[in-house]
Tab-separated table of C-alpha atoms in Angstrom:
chain	number	residue	atom	x	y	z
B	8	MET	CA	21.927	28.236	3.952
B	9	GLN	CA	24.821	26.514	5.072
B	10	ASN	CA	24.454	23.157	7.321
B	11	ARG	CA	27.197	21.951	9.296
B	12	ASN	CA	29.394	20.770	6.721
B	13	GLY	CA	29.160	23.443	4.593
B	14	ARG	CA	26.701	22.464	2.022
B	15	SER	CA	24.984	25.590	0.565
B	16	GLY	CA	21.269	25.582	-0.407
B	17	GLU	CA	20.568	22.546	1.366
B	18	PRO	CA	16.914	21.575	2.086
B	19	THR	CA	15.032	21.466	5.499
B	20	PRO	CA	14.781	17.600	6.069
B	21	VAL	CA	10.873	17.988	7.026
B	22	HIS	CA	8.523	20.703	6.836
B	23	GLY	CA	6.289	19.113	9.876
B	24	ARG	CA	2.523	18.635	9.382
B	25	THR	CA	2.165	20.702	6.490
B	26	ALA	CA	-1.035	19.621	4.225
B	27	VAL	CA	0.411	17.379	1.231
B	28	THR	CA	-0.716	18.178	-2.252
B	29	ILE	CA	-2.173	16.243	-5.409
B	30	ASP	CA	-3.060	17.662	-8.377
B	31	ASN	CA	-6.881	17.120	-8.557
B	32	ALA	CA	-7.841	18.050	-12.284
B	33	VAL	CA	-5.177	15.329	-12.936
B	34	VAL	CA	-6.616	12.704	-11.073
B	35	ASP	CA	-10.099	13.689	-12.119
B	36	ALA	CA	-8.976	13.201	-15.480
B	37	LEU	CA	-8.980	9.418	-15.034
B	38	ALA	CA	-12.856	9.495	-15.388
B	39	ASP	CA	-12.626	10.845	-18.839
B	40	GLU	CA	-10.478	7.631	-20.049
B	41	SER	CA	-12.369	5.374	-22.366
B	42	LEU	CA	-13.220	1.742	-21.221
B	43	GLY	CA	-12.344	-1.284	-23.516
B	44	PRO	CA	-11.377	-4.652	-23.508
B	45	ARG	CA	-7.921	-3.756	-21.989
B	46	ASP	CA	-10.085	-3.726	-18.880
B	47	LYS	CA	-10.651	-6.911	-17.736
B	48	SER	CA	-14.280	-7.799	-16.845
B	49	VAL	CA	-15.655	-4.402	-17.897
B	50	PRO	CA	-19.160	-5.277	-19.874
B	51	PRO	CA	-18.559	-5.162	-23.337
B	52	GLY	CA	-21.564	-2.658	-23.582
B	53	ALA	CA	-19.414	-0.061	-21.586
B	54	TRP	CA	-16.823	-0.250	-24.272
B	55	GLY	CA	-15.927	3.060	-25.678
B	56	ARG	CA	-17.322	5.312	-23.125
B	57	SER	CA	-15.708	6.893	-20.619
B	58	ALA	CA	-15.966	6.354	-16.681
B	59	ARG	CA	-17.781	9.159	-16.010
B	60	GLU	CA	-20.469	8.015	-18.968
B	61	TYR	CA	-20.744	4.652	-17.875
B	62	LEU	CA	-21.565	5.601	-13.463
B	63	ALA	CA	-23.959	8.120	-15.219
B	64	GLY	CA	-25.900	5.098	-16.758
B	65	ALA	CA	-27.062	2.145	-15.127
B	66	THR	CA	-24.284	0.339	-13.117
B	67	GLU	CA	-25.669	-3.091	-11.726
B	68	LEU	CA	-22.576	-5.585	-10.644
B	69	ALA	CA	-24.385	-8.007	-12.406
B	70	GLN	CA	-23.718	-6.748	-15.757
B	71	TRP	CA	-19.961	-7.240	-15.333
B	72	GLN	CA	-17.931	-10.254	-16.133
B	73	THR	CA	-16.566	-13.004	-14.168
B	74	PRO	CA	-13.690	-13.085	-12.645
B	75	LEU	CA	-13.987	-10.123	-10.670
B	76	LEU	CA	-12.304	-7.968	-8.236
B	77	THR	CA	-14.600	-4.963	-6.460
B	78	LEU	CA	-14.478	-2.613	-3.632
B	79	ASP	CA	-16.759	-1.641	-1.128
B	80	ARG	CA	-17.356	2.074	-0.841
B	81	GLU	CA	-19.005	1.743	2.577
B	82	ARG	CA	-16.130	-0.425	4.082
B	83	LEU	CA	-13.269	2.152	2.366
B	84	ASP	CA	-14.806	4.890	4.121
B	85	THR	CA	-15.040	3.535	7.422
B	86	ASN	CA	-11.471	2.256	7.516
B	87	LEU	CA	-10.424	5.324	6.208
B	88	ALA	CA	-12.082	7.308	9.245
B	89	LEU	CA	-10.625	4.636	11.256
B	90	MET	CA	-6.931	5.057	10.829
B	91	ALA	CA	-7.040	9.014	10.503
B	92	ARG	CA	-8.558	9.189	13.988
B	93	TRP	CA	-6.287	6.436	15.492
B	94	THR	CA	-3.274	8.153	14.348
B	95	ALA	CA	-4.210	11.449	15.472
B	96	ASP	CA	-5.126	10.057	18.702
B	97	ALA	CA	-1.915	8.554	18.823
B	98	GLY	CA	0.049	11.611	18.146
B	99	VAL	CA	1.602	10.041	14.962
B	100	ALA	CA	2.051	10.627	11.102
B	101	LEU	CA	0.456	8.627	8.493
B	102	ALA	CA	2.375	7.877	4.863
B	103	PRO	CA	0.170	5.078	3.718
B	104	HIS	CA	2.103	2.656	1.309
B	105	GLY	CA	0.656	3.540	-1.898
B	106	LYS	CA	2.613	0.108	-3.693
B	107	THR	CA	-0.392	-1.572	-2.060
B	108	THR	CA	-2.904	0.065	-4.784
B	109	MET	CA	-1.132	2.058	-7.103
B	110	ALA	CA	-4.275	3.689	-7.582
B	111	PRO	CA	-3.535	7.766	-7.393
B	112	GLN	CA	-7.607	8.056	-6.595
B	113	LEU	CA	-7.477	6.216	-3.272
B	114	TRP	CA	-4.074	8.210	-2.487
B	115	ARG	CA	-6.200	11.158	-2.699
B	116	GLU	CA	-8.906	10.073	-0.356
B	117	GLN	CA	-5.954	9.093	2.094
B	118	LEU	CA	-4.621	12.275	1.765
B	119	ASP	CA	-7.686	14.503	2.167
B	120	ALA	CA	-8.016	12.695	5.579
B	121	GLY	CA	-4.755	14.135	6.816
B	122	ALA	CA	-2.157	11.614	5.409
B	123	TRP	CA	1.289	13.136	5.828
B	124	ALA	CA	2.713	11.695	2.456
B	125	ILE	CA	2.160	8.830	0.391
B	126	THR	CA	5.225	5.926	0.886
B	127	LEU	CA	6.058	4.078	-2.026
B	128	ALA	CA	8.866	1.596	-2.880
B	129	THR	CA	10.493	2.373	-6.342
B	130	GLY	CA	11.674	5.221	-8.419
B	131	TRP	CA	9.243	4.686	-10.968
B	132	GLN	CA	6.464	4.408	-8.646
B	133	ALA	CA	7.506	7.736	-6.707
B	134	GLN	CA	7.415	9.034	-10.409
B	135	VAL	CA	3.825	7.785	-10.982
B	136	ALA	CA	2.784	9.720	-8.066
B	137	ARG	CA	4.441	13.064	-8.829
B	138	SER	CA	2.566	12.419	-12.627
B	139	PHE	CA	-0.530	12.681	-10.205
B	140	GLY	CA	0.830	15.804	-8.239
B	141	VAL	CA	2.123	14.169	-5.025
B	142	GLY	CA	4.191	16.631	-2.833
B	143	ARG	CA	5.773	13.907	-0.295
B	144	ILE	CA	6.793	10.872	-0.796
B	145	LEU	CA	8.478	8.542	1.490
B	146	LEU	CA	10.463	5.860	-0.460
B	147	ALA	CA	10.714	3.404	1.984
B	148	ASN	CA	13.756	1.752	-0.317
B	149	THR	CA	17.386	2.296	-1.169
B	150	LEU	CA	17.386	4.159	-4.337
B	151	VAL	CA	20.716	3.605	-6.485
B	152	ASP	CA	19.334	3.386	-9.652
B	153	PRO	CA	20.960	6.021	-11.643
B	154	ALA	CA	17.962	7.527	-13.681
B	155	GLY	CA	15.602	7.267	-10.338
B	156	LEU	CA	18.297	9.064	-8.325
B	157	ASN	CA	18.838	11.748	-11.023
B	158	TRP	CA	15.297	12.162	-11.495
B	159	ALA	CA	14.779	12.498	-7.789
B	160	ALA	CA	17.324	15.263	-7.291
B	161	ALA	CA	15.867	17.217	-10.564
B	162	GLU	CA	12.526	17.047	-9.519
B	163	SER	CA	13.465	18.598	-5.921
B	164	ALA	CA	15.387	21.138	-7.925
B	165	ARG	CA	12.156	21.384	-10.483
B	166	ASP	CA	9.649	22.267	-7.566
B	167	THR	CA	11.577	23.180	-4.173
B	168	GLY	CA	8.133	22.762	-2.467
B	169	PHE	CA	8.448	18.710	-3.302
B	170	GLU	CA	9.918	16.465	-0.565
B	171	LEU	CA	10.982	13.033	-1.381
B	172	TYR	CA	12.889	10.755	1.660
B	173	CYS	CA	15.012	7.445	0.468
B	174	TRP	CA	16.753	4.911	2.724
B	175	ALA	CA	20.582	3.655	2.930
B	176	ASP	CA	21.584	0.727	5.033
B	177	SER	CA	25.425	1.148	4.488
B	178	VAL	CA	28.018	3.185	3.874
B	179	ALA	CA	28.481	1.455	0.581
B	180	THR	CA	25.292	2.654	-0.727
B	181	VAL	CA	25.756	6.339	0.594
B	182	GLU	CA	29.300	6.578	-1.385
B	183	LEU	CA	27.273	5.604	-4.683
B	184	MET	CA	24.197	7.795	-4.133
B	185	ASP	CA	26.926	10.609	-3.908
B	186	LYS	CA	28.934	9.734	-6.871
B	187	ILE	CA	25.558	9.074	-8.677
B	188	LEU	CA	24.035	12.411	-7.966
B	189	ARG	CA	27.058	14.605	-8.784
B	190	ASP	CA	25.392	14.393	-12.504
B	191	THR	CA	22.682	16.785	-11.307
B	192	PRO	CA	25.192	19.336	-8.800
B	193	ALA	CA	22.423	22.191	-9.610
B	194	ALA	CA	19.774	20.199	-7.398
B	195	PRO	CA	19.520	20.039	-3.592
B	196	PRO	CA	20.809	17.185	-1.487
B	197	VAL	CA	18.610	14.120	-1.677
B	198	ARG	CA	16.992	13.593	1.854
B	199	VAL	CA	18.546	10.267	3.468
B	200	LEU	CA	17.121	8.089	6.601
B	201	VAL	CA	19.313	5.644	7.691
B	202	GLU	CA	17.612	1.961	7.426
B	203	LEU	CA	17.933	-0.122	10.471
B	204	GLY	CA	17.115	-3.726	10.272
B	205	GLY	CA	17.345	-6.860	12.317
B	206	ALA	CA	18.981	-10.556	12.085
B	207	HIS	CA	17.359	-12.729	9.433
B	208	GLY	CA	15.246	-9.782	8.508
B	209	ARG	CA	15.022	-7.907	5.276
B	210	THR	CA	17.049	-4.794	4.418
B	211	GLY	CA	18.746	-2.511	6.737
B	212	ALA	CA	21.909	-2.464	8.787
B	213	ARG	CA	21.762	-4.983	11.439
B	214	THR	CA	23.157	-3.308	14.210
B	215	ARG	CA	23.161	0.326	15.599
B	216	ALA	CA	26.797	0.700	15.547
B	217	GLU	CA	26.712	-0.149	11.662
B	218	ALA	CA	23.677	2.335	11.121
B	219	HIS	CA	25.850	5.200	13.045
B	220	ALA	CA	28.497	4.493	10.602
B	221	VAL	CA	25.545	5.194	7.569
B	222	ALA	CA	24.656	8.259	9.344
B	223	ALA	CA	28.253	9.636	9.404
B	224	ALA	CA	28.332	8.782	5.473
B	225	VAL	CA	25.564	10.192	4.813
B	226	GLY	CA	26.691	13.489	6.863
B	227	ALA	CA	30.064	13.465	4.927
B	228	GLY	CA	28.461	13.000	1.680
B	229	GLU	CA	27.923	16.337	-0.702
B	230	ARG	CA	24.736	15.315	-2.179
B	231	VAL	CA	23.061	13.864	0.631
B	232	VAL	CA	21.615	14.844	3.607
B	233	LEU	CA	20.523	13.047	6.925
B	234	ALA	CA	16.763	13.109	7.779
B	235	GLY	CA	16.326	10.876	10.056
B	236	VAL	CA	15.850	6.826	10.410
B	237	GLY	CA	13.129	4.183	9.568
B	238	GLY	CA	12.792	0.340	8.920
B	239	TYR	CA	10.500	-2.145	8.857
B	240	GLU	CA	9.389	-4.487	11.983
B	241	GLY	CA	7.058	-6.853	9.820
B	242	ALA	CA	9.889	-8.689	8.483
B	243	LEU	CA	11.255	-10.123	11.896
B	244	ALA	CA	7.579	-11.284	12.639
B	245	HIS	CA	4.638	-13.016	11.007
B	246	ASP	CA	2.036	-13.801	13.933
B	247	ARG	CA	1.017	-12.420	17.577
B	248	SER	CA	3.229	-15.221	19.579
B	249	ALA	CA	4.709	-14.011	22.523
B	250	ALA	CA	8.230	-14.376	20.260
B	251	GLY	CA	6.731	-12.308	17.745
B	252	LEU	CA	5.904	-9.728	19.610
B	253	ALA	CA	8.879	-9.621	21.494
B	254	ALA	CA	11.104	-9.378	18.605
B	255	VAL	CA	9.211	-6.528	17.215
B	256	ARG	CA	9.223	-4.515	20.466
B	257	GLY	CA	12.733	-5.199	20.345
B	258	TYR	CA	13.364	-4.001	17.205
B	259	LEU	CA	11.584	-0.973	17.738
B	260	GLY	CA	13.206	0.044	20.871
B	261	GLU	CA	16.894	-0.566	19.050
B	262	LEU	CA	15.172	1.881	16.345
B	263	ALA	CA	14.041	4.378	18.923
B	264	ALA	CA	17.562	4.211	20.633
B	265	LEU	CA	19.452	4.993	17.071
B	266	HIS	CA	17.307	7.726	17.017
B	267	THR	CA	17.936	9.387	20.053
B	268	GLU	CA	21.964	8.589	19.725
B	269	LEU	CA	22.059	10.641	16.408
B	270	ALA	CA	19.992	13.559	17.589
B	271	ALA	CA	22.011	13.697	21.038
B	272	ALA	CA	25.192	14.123	18.601
B	273	GLY	CA	23.777	16.433	16.636
B	274	ALA	CA	23.768	14.479	13.441
B	275	TYR	CA	20.629	15.928	11.863
B	276	PRO	CA	20.901	19.061	10.466
B	277	GLY	CA	17.313	19.808	10.959
B	278	PRO	CA	14.184	18.014	11.762
B	279	ALA	CA	14.315	14.542	11.293
B	280	VAL	CA	11.660	11.705	10.443
B	281	VAL	CA	11.521	8.217	12.498
B	282	THR	CA	9.278	5.962	10.959
B	283	ALA	CA	8.106	2.318	10.659
B	284	GLY	CA	5.767	0.047	8.749
B	285	GLY	CA	2.601	-0.670	10.968
B	286	SER	CA	-0.033	-2.462	9.198
B	287	ALA	CA	0.692	-5.654	11.460
B	288	TYR	CA	1.719	-3.841	14.657
B	289	PRO	CA	0.571	-0.538	14.557
B	290	GLU	CA	0.154	-0.680	18.335
B	291	LEU	CA	3.727	-1.598	18.880
B	292	VAL	CA	5.031	1.001	16.695
B	293	VAL	CA	3.204	3.856	18.400
B	294	ALA	CA	3.864	2.552	21.729
B	295	GLU	CA	7.860	2.499	21.021
B	296	LEU	CA	8.040	5.750	18.963
B	297	ALA	CA	5.335	7.938	19.350
B	298	ALA	CA	7.126	9.322	22.442
B	299	LEU	CA	9.757	10.477	20.075
B	300	ALA	CA	7.597	12.662	18.326
B	301	GLY	CA	7.991	16.599	18.730
B	302	ALA	CA	8.982	20.308	17.002
B	303	ASP	CA	12.078	18.148	15.814
B	304	THR	CA	10.817	14.647	15.050
B	305	THR	CA	7.884	13.581	12.950
B	306	VAL	CA	7.253	9.995	14.136
B	307	VAL	CA	5.311	8.273	10.604
B	308	LEU	CA	3.592	5.072	9.923
B	309	ARG	CA	3.255	3.569	7.162
B	310	SER	CA	0.573	1.363	7.105
B	311	GLY	CA	-0.485	0.260	3.487
B	312	ALA	CA	-3.351	-2.337	4.252
B	313	TYR	CA	-5.789	-0.824	6.186
B	314	LEU	CA	-7.504	0.954	3.548
B	315	VAL	CA	-8.699	-2.232	1.819
B	316	HIS	CA	-8.120	-4.577	4.648
B	317	ASP	CA	-8.554	-8.256	3.861
B	318	ASP	CA	-10.225	-11.566	5.090
B	319	GLY	CA	-7.107	-13.254	5.985
B	320	PHE	CA	-3.678	-12.337	6.995
B	321	TYR	CA	-4.508	-8.571	8.113
B	322	ALA	CA	-7.894	-9.870	9.526
B	323	GLY	CA	-5.811	-12.545	11.643
B	324	ILE	CA	-2.628	-10.351	12.836
B	325	SER	CA	-3.872	-6.909	12.777
B	326	PRO	CA	-4.944	-5.085	16.735
B	327	LEU	CA	-7.362	-2.800	14.620
B	328	THR	CA	-10.157	-5.161	13.690
B	329	GLU	CA	-13.024	-6.086	16.112
B	330	PRO	CA	-13.820	-6.842	18.596
B	331	ALA	CA	-10.803	-5.018	19.828
B	332	VAL	CA	-11.905	-2.235	18.197
B	333	ARG	CA	-15.552	-1.066	17.216
B	334	PRO	CA	-16.408	-0.597	14.462
B	335	GLY	CA	-12.893	-2.159	13.481
B	336	LEU	CA	-11.359	-2.578	10.059
B	337	ARG	CA	-13.092	-4.502	7.733
B	338	ALA	CA	-12.422	-6.113	4.161
B	339	ALA	CA	-13.360	-3.637	1.596
B	340	MET	CA	-12.040	-6.398	-1.127
B	341	HIS	CA	-13.828	-9.545	-2.627
B	342	GLY	CA	-13.225	-11.782	-5.353
B	343	TRP	CA	-16.565	-12.608	-7.613
B	344	ALA	CA	-15.957	-15.969	-9.869
B	345	ARG	CA	-18.706	-18.289	-11.646
B	346	VAL	CA	-18.874	-21.833	-11.477
B	347	VAL	CA	-17.907	-23.284	-14.727
B	348	SER	CA	-17.247	-27.170	-14.285
B	349	ARG	CA	-19.139	-29.825	-11.916
B	350	PRO	CA	-16.986	-32.605	-12.769
B	351	GLU	CA	-17.262	-34.155	-9.099
B	352	PRO	CA	-20.268	-34.076	-6.819
B	353	GLU	CA	-17.638	-32.316	-4.111
B	354	LEU	CA	-15.759	-30.048	-6.634
B	355	ALA	CA	-16.610	-27.189	-8.423
B	356	LEU	CA	-14.433	-25.112	-10.589
B	357	LEU	CA	-14.478	-21.675	-10.668
B	358	ASP	CA	-13.837	-19.273	-13.352
B	359	GLY	CA	-11.446	-17.057	-11.394
B	360	GLY	CA	-7.190	-18.358	-10.704
B	361	LYS	CA	-3.931	-16.740	-9.887
B	362	ARG	CA	-4.068	-14.388	-12.554
B	363	ASP	CA	-7.153	-12.771	-10.990
B	364	PHE	CA	-6.572	-13.052	-7.127
B	365	PRO	CA	-4.211	-12.747	-4.482
B	366	PHE	CA	-2.869	-16.605	-2.961
B	367	ASP	CA	0.646	-15.704	-1.205
B	368	GLU	CA	-0.755	-14.897	2.137
B	369	GLY	CA	-3.684	-17.695	2.046
B	370	LEU	CA	-6.010	-18.916	-0.695
B	371	PRO	CA	-9.240	-17.023	-1.025
B	372	THR	CA	-12.555	-18.324	1.109
B	373	ALA	CA	-16.113	-18.780	-0.171
B	374	GLN	CA	-18.375	-16.363	1.631
B	375	LEU	CA	-21.789	-16.445	-0.385
B	376	ALA	CA	-23.268	-17.789	-3.465
B	377	ILE	CA	-25.857	-15.605	-5.655
B	378	GLY	CA	-28.774	-17.277	-6.154
B	379	ALA	CA	-27.993	-20.569	-4.786
B	380	THR	CA	-27.027	-21.862	-1.153
B	381	LEU	CA	-23.044	-22.471	-0.621
B	382	PRO	CA	-22.580	-25.861	1.090
B	383	ALA	CA	-21.687	-25.932	4.829
B	384	GLY	CA	-18.041	-26.571	4.674
B	385	ALA	CA	-16.990	-25.645	1.396
B	386	GLU	CA	-13.474	-24.616	1.048
B	387	VAL	CA	-10.602	-23.486	-1.925
B	388	SER	CA	-8.216	-26.080	-1.989
B	389	ALA	CA	-6.417	-24.716	-4.508
B	390	LEU	CA	-5.783	-22.015	-7.500
B	391	ASN	CA	-4.432	-22.793	-10.961
B	392	ASP	CA	-3.757	-19.782	-13.278
B	393	GLN	CA	-7.440	-19.435	-14.501
B	394	HIS	CA	-9.163	-21.931	-11.866
B	395	THR	CA	-10.374	-21.966	-8.340
B	396	PHE	CA	-10.910	-25.638	-6.778
B	397	LEU	CA	-13.811	-25.272	-4.384
B	398	ARG	CA	-14.371	-28.272	-2.727
B	399	LEU	CA	-17.549	-29.137	-1.391
B	400	PRO	CA	-17.866	-32.117	1.165
B	401	GLY	CA	-20.890	-33.933	1.582
B	402	ALA	CA	-22.468	-31.913	-1.466
B	403	ALA	CA	-24.834	-32.967	-4.452
B	404	ALA	CA	-24.172	-32.836	-7.907
B	405	THR	CA	-26.901	-30.462	-8.311
B	406	ASP	CA	-25.554	-28.188	-5.341
B	407	LEU	CA	-24.113	-24.923	-6.472
B	408	PRO	CA	-25.140	-25.483	-10.223
B	409	VAL	CA	-22.892	-24.078	-13.474
B	410	GLY	CA	-23.009	-20.837	-13.454
B	411	THR	CA	-23.572	-19.947	-9.878
B	412	ILE	CA	-21.471	-16.772	-8.966
B	413	VAL	CA	-19.610	-17.491	-5.793
B	414	ARG	CA	-18.371	-14.293	-3.786
B	415	LEU	CA	-14.627	-14.825	-1.932
B	416	GLY	CA	-12.971	-13.391	1.015
B	417	LEU	CA	-9.367	-12.539	0.006
B	418	SER	CA	-5.977	-12.161	2.059
B	419	HIS	CA	-3.402	-9.789	0.937
B	420	PRO	CA	-4.296	-6.568	-0.624
B	421	CYS	CA	-0.670	-5.769	-1.724
B	422	THR	CA	-0.934	-8.852	-4.533
B	423	ALA	CA	-4.653	-8.168	-5.558
B	424	PHE	CA	-4.527	-4.497	-6.905
B	425	ASP	CA	-1.735	-5.342	-9.556
B	426	LYS	CA	-3.975	-7.830	-11.682
B	427	TRP	CA	-6.499	-5.563	-12.391
B	428	ARG	CA	-6.150	-1.902	-14.394
B	429	CYS	CA	-9.895	-0.862	-13.632
B	430	ILE	CA	-11.456	-1.730	-10.251
B	431	PRO	CA	-15.333	-1.164	-9.843
B	432	VAL	CA	-16.069	-0.090	-6.350
B	433	LEU	CA	-19.316	-1.216	-4.894
B	434	ASP	CA	-22.260	0.905	-2.571
B	435	SER	CA	-21.665	-2.365	-0.677
B	436	ALA	CA	-21.079	-6.029	-1.091
B	437	GLU	CA	-23.544	-7.110	1.472
B	438	ALA	CA	-26.489	-5.275	-0.817
B	439	ALA	CA	-28.937	-7.899	-2.717
B	440	ALA	CA	-28.337	-6.207	-5.814
B	441	PRO	CA	-24.663	-4.218	-5.541
B	442	ARG	CA	-24.328	-0.999	-7.849
B	443	VAL	CA	-21.023	0.311	-9.191
B	444	VAL	CA	-20.400	3.657	-7.687
B	445	ASP	CA	-16.984	4.329	-9.200
B	446	LEU	CA	-14.091	3.168	-11.438
B	447	ILE	CA	-10.796	2.939	-9.690
B	448	ARG	CA	-7.416	2.956	-12.056
B	449	THR	CA	-4.252	1.175	-11.181
B	450	PHE	CA	-0.682	2.033	-12.528
B	451	PHE	CA	1.448	-1.162	-11.993
């Protein structure tokens, strides 16, 4: 077909709510990979065995080494179902941010639960997703790396059912993309969303007028096609203060207005995508954007943290936690570290640190001790590369002896998974003797 610019062979920018594919055989094959010393904290007794073989035998958590990051199957299931139901009720699509976990096994669970796409942030991440057969990718970033951009175009030509969307926030960006893409003239045009930003935010055109100029540049390009608008509201606030919420609402209102203006001007050659983030302010995204959804517009929420959630930043800011929602999102990740030194009565040093646990959105919190009582007021004060400083106000030297394992609450799943290649999934972190029921592979 031809679009309004006379280009031939142009794809329909979005295929509505059609199911998204993933190659189950490739994902299932991860269970046949051998475990070994490259997999941090896996028990040496499991080395040389496949994940499938390991899971068929004795899988007590107590066999694993520390430090350790674990996931909680019960909570993953609860969080997955909650968000699928919540977005469906709100009338918006969900494209969870896959960079949070970079775990195809978890992506499959999200797609099976009805996710519209998987969101990613770099060309390489998109290539990982395609290697596992993900059929629709929302690249929430500008793609101007020649190798990545030409790969995206060539992949779309190889598989006409594959959909990839990326962003542009300036005329110069569009012109550069168009120039690079001329190296793959046989490929269909790349779908582009105009990214709107905000003052003091991250990327994105700073005004609607600038965004309109970007859209016009896409419309005039030879190898790109306008497929919608997008942005990230989380860069404009970091709390739920009145000022923070007002900033987010104002930005989302601008994004809605931009889409409405482009649609009224006939700028879209086909159906469009309107997308925003949504882990911290999903209810505001819905309030400001959901009304845009219709036959010609798919509103997409890109929440990345909901599946794993946390005991820190997101627990404090998400509106989908209890008591606002019952059952609400709950932290499905925990750290486990062992006391290796008690050099002072009020100090315990644990064997996990910055190389094992996230710390950019708050330090870990001590939740419980295995086989011992965690002293009242126990608090993590600092992390070194391989040590956690656990302060124990008023504690005796005999409290929390060397060898005691402490379970830690963690903040920010986006910087937790990247430290682990193989993550055990427990039946329940609350069980007296947790069992490992799955192993999750990550690709960072």
